[in-house]
Coordinates of C-alpha atoms in Angstrom, one line a residue:
X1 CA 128.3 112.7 124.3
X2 CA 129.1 109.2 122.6
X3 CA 129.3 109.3 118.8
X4 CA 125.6 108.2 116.8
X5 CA 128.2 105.3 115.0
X6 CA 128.9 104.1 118.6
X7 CA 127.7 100.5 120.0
X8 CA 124.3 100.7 121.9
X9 CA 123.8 104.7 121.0
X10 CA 120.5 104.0 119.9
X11 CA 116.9 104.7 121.4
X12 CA 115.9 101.2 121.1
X13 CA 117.2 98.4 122.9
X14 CA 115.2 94.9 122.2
X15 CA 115.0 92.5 124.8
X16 CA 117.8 89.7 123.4
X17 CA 120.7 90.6 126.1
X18 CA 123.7 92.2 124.6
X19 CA 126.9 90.6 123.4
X20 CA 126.1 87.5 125.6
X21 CA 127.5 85.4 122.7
X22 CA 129.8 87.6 120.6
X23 CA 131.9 90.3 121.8
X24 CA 131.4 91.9 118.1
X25 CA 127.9 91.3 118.0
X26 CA 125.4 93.3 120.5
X27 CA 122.3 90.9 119.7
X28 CA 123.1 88.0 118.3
X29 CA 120.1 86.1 117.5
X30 CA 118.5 89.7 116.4
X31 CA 121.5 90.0 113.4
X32 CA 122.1 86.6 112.3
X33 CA 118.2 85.7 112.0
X34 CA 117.7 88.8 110.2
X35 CA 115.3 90.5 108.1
X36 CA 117.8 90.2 105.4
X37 CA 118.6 86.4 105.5
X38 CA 115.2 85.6 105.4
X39 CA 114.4 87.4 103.0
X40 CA 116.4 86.6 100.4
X41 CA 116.6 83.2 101.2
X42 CA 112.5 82.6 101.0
X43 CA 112.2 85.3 98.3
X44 CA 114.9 84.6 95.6
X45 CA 112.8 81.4 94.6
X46 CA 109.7 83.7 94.1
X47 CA 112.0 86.4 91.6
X48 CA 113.4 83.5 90.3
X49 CA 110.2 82.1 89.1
X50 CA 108.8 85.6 88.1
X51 CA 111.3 85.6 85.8
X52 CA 109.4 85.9 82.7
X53 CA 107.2 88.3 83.9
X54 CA 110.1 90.4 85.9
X55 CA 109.6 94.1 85.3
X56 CA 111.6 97.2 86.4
X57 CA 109.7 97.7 89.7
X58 CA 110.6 94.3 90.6
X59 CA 114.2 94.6 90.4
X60 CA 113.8 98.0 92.4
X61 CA 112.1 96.4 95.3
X62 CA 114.4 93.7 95.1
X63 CA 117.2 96.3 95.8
X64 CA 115.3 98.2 98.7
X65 CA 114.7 94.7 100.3
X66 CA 118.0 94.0 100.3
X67 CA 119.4 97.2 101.8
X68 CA 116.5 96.9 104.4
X69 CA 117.9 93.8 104.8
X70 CA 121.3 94.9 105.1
X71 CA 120.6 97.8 107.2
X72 CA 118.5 95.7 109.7
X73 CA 121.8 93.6 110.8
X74 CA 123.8 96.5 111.4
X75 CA 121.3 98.2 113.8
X76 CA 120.8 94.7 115.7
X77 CA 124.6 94.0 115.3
X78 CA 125.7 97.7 116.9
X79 CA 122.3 99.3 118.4
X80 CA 123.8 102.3 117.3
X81 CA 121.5 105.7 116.6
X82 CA 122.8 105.4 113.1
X83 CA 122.3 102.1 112.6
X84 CA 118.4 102.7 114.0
X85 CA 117.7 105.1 111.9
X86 CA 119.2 103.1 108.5
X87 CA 117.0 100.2 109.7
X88 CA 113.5 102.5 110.1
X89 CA 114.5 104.5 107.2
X90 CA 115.0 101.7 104.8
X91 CA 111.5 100.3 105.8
X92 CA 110.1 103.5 105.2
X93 CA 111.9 104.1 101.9
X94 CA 110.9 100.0 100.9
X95 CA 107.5 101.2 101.5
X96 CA 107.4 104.3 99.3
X97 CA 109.1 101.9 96.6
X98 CA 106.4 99.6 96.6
X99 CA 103.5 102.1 96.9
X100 CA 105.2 104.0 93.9
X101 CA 105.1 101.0 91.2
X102 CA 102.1 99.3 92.3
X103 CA 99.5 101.4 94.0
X104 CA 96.4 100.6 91.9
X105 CA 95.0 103.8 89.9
X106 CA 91.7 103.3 90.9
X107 CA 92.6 103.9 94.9
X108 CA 94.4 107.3 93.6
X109 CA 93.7 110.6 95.1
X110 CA 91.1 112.7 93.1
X111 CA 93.9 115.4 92.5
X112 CA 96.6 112.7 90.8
X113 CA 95.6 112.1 87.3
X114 CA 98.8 109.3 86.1
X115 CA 101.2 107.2 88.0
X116 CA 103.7 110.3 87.3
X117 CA 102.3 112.1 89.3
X118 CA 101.7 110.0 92.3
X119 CA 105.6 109.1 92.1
X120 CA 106.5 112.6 92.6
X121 CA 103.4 112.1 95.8
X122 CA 105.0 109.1 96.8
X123 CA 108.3 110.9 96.7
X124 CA 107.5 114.1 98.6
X125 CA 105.8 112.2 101.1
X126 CA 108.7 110.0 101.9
X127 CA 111.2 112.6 101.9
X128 CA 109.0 114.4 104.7
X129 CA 108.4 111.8 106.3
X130 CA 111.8 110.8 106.6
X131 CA 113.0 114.3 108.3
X132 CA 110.0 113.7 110.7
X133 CA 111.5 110.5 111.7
X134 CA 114.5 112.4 113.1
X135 CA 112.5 113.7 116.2
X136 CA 111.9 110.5 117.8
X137 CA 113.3 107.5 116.1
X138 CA 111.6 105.3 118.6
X139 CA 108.7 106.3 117.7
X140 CA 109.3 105.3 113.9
X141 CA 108.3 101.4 114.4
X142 CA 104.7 102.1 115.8
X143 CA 104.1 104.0 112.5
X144 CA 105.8 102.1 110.4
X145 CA 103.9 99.2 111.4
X146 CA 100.8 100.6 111.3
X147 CA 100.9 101.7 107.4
X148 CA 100.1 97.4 107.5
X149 CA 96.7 98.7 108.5
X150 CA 96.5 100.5 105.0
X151 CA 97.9 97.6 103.3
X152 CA 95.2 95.3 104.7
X153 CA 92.8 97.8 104.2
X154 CA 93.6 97.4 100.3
X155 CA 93.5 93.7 100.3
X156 CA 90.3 93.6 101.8
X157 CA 88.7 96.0 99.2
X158 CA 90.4 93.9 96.0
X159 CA 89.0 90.5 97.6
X160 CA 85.3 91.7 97.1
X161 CA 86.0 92.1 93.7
X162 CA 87.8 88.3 93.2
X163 CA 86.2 84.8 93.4
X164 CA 89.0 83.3 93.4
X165 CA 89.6 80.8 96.3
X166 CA 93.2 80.5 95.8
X167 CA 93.6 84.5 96.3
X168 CA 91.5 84.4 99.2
X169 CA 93.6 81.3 100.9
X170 CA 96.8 83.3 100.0
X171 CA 95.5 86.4 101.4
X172 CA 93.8 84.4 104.3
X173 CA 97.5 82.9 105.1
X174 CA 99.4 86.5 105.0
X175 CA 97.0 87.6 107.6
X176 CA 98.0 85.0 109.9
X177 CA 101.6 85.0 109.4
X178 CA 101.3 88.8 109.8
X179 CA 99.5 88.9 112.8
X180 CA 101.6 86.1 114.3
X181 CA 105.1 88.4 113.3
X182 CA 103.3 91.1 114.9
X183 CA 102.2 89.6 118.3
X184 CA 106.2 88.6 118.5
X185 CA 107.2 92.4 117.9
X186 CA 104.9 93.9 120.7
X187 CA 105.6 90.8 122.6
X188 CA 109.2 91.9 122.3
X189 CA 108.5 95.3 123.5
X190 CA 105.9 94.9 126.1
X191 CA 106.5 91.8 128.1
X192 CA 110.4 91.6 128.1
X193 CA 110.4 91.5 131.5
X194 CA 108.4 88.5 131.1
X195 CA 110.6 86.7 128.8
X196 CA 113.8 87.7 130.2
X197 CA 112.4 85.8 133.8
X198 CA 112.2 82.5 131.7
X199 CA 115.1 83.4 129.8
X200 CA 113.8 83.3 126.5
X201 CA 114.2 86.9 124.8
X202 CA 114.0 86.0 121.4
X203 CA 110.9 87.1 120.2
X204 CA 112.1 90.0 117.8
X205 CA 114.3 87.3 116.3
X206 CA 110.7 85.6 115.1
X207 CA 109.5 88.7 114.0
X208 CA 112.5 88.4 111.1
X209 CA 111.7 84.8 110.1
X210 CA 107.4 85.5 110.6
X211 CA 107.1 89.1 108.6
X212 CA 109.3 87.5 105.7
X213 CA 106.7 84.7 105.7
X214 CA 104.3 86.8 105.3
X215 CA 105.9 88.8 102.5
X216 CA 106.2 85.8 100.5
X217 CA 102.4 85.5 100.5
X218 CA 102.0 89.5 100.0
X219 CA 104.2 89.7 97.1
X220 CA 102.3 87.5 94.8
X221 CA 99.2 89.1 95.9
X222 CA 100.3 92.5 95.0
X223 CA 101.9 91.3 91.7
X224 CA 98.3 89.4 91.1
X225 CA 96.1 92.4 91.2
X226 CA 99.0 94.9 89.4
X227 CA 98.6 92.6 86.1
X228 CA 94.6 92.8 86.6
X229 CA 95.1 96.4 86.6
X230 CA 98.5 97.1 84.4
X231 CA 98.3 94.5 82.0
X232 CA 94.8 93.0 81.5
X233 CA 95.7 91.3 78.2
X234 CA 97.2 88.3 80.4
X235 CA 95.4 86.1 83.0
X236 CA 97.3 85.7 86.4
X237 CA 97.2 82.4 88.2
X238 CA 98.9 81.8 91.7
X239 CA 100.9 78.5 92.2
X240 CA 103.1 76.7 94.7
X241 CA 106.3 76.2 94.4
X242 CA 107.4 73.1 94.0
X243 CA 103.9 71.3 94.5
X244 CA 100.4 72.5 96.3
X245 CA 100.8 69.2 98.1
X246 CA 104.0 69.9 100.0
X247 CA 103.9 71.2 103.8
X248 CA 106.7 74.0 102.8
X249 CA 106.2 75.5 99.0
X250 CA 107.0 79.5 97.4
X251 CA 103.8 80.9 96.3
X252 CA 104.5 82.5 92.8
X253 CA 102.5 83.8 90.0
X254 CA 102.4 82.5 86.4
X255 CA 101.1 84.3 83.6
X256 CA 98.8 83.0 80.9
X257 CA 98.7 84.8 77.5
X258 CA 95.0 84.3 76.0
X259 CA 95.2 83.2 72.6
X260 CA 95.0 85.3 69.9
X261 CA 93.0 84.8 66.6
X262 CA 93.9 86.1 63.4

């Protein structure tokens, strides 16, 4: 029975061909354009510019995303059963991470009374969840991608309650980048046969570059409705980064303190 650290002992195999250009690396294309070099590299502008506003959940996330990020190179780089489960597991764990800090009140279950108290939720749930993930790892990504669902779900019920046309385009452009990384991930798993005929399997390789896309337009979002919520005192606005003109630009969120009379 091969070792779970060993090359290509994993469940999953995507449809890049292995170590066709590296005799290190079992998908190439998968680990360099991955999840973590994207990431960081179209998200560092966004914490950069939240500086002001930077808070401890922000610098958390920051640190699951990079593990995530981390994690998701090993797994392409080896395809080992360890490196799978690191890969799912720091998704899930991102997740929790995120749903912990800025789930809005109003959407909490009757029984949870403070944001305490849905940490140690959050917290239990992951930690089940994660145990669950042991009894069929490939199974993990279908639910893990479906929690998105949820997460739309949530937009959807914030934008009735927002007039704002720049929070509806952002929100209208995270859809799209989102579906678009998601039609490349079931691409990748349903019609590899199809893309390994024309020789061009490199569609999980754009679901890296197309879900950090669309992260860049959810975490503004998120942040925008958390300071409704958390810290009503200031008034959010969304921006581009460097101008609303440009074809390329970081979405980001500047906050305005109302004044105060004396």
């Amino acid at each position: 029975m091969p070792s779970i650290f060993s090359y290509q002992s994993a469940e999953v195999d995507w449809c890049e061909g292995n170590f066709e250009r590296s005799t290190v690396i079992a998908e190439y294309y998968n680990t360099v354009n991955g999840t973590a070099l994207f990431s960081f590299l179209l998200l560092a502008p966004l914490n950069f510019l939240l500086r002001a506003s930077a808070r401890t959940e922000l610098c958390c996330h920051k640190l699951s995303l990079l593990l995530a990020g981390i994690f998701s190179m090993y797994f392409h780089m080896t395809l080992s059963y360890v490196g799978q489960l690191l890969d799912e597991l720091s998704i899930l764990w991102t997740l929790a991470v995120a749903y912990s800090f800025w789930y809005p009140k109003v959407y909490f279950p009757r029984c949870i009374k403070n944001r305490k108290h849905f940490f140690w939720l959050s917290g239990v749930t992951t930690v089940v969840s994660t145990f669950m993930s042991f009894i069929k790892p490939a199974f993990n990504a279908y639910v893990l991608n479906c929690i998105a669902f949820h997460l739309l779900y949530l937009t959807w019920c914030e934008l009735k309650k927002c007039d704002d046309k720049r929070v509806h385009r952002m929100a209208a452009a995270m859809v799209v980048w989102w579906v678009l990384a998601i039609a490349s991930w079931l691409s990748d798993r349903w019609l590899c046969w199809l893309w390994q005929a024309v020789s061009f399997p490199y569609f999980h390789s754009f679901w890296h570059v197309l879900i950090a896309v669309s992260l860049l337009y959810c975490f503004p979002l998120v942040i925008y409705f958390d300071v409704n919520y958390e810290m009503p005192s200031f008034k959010p606005k969304l921006g581009y980064w460097p101008s609303d003109s440009w074809p390329v630009v970081v979405p980001y969120i500047a906050l305005e303190e109302p004044h105060k009379q004396c």
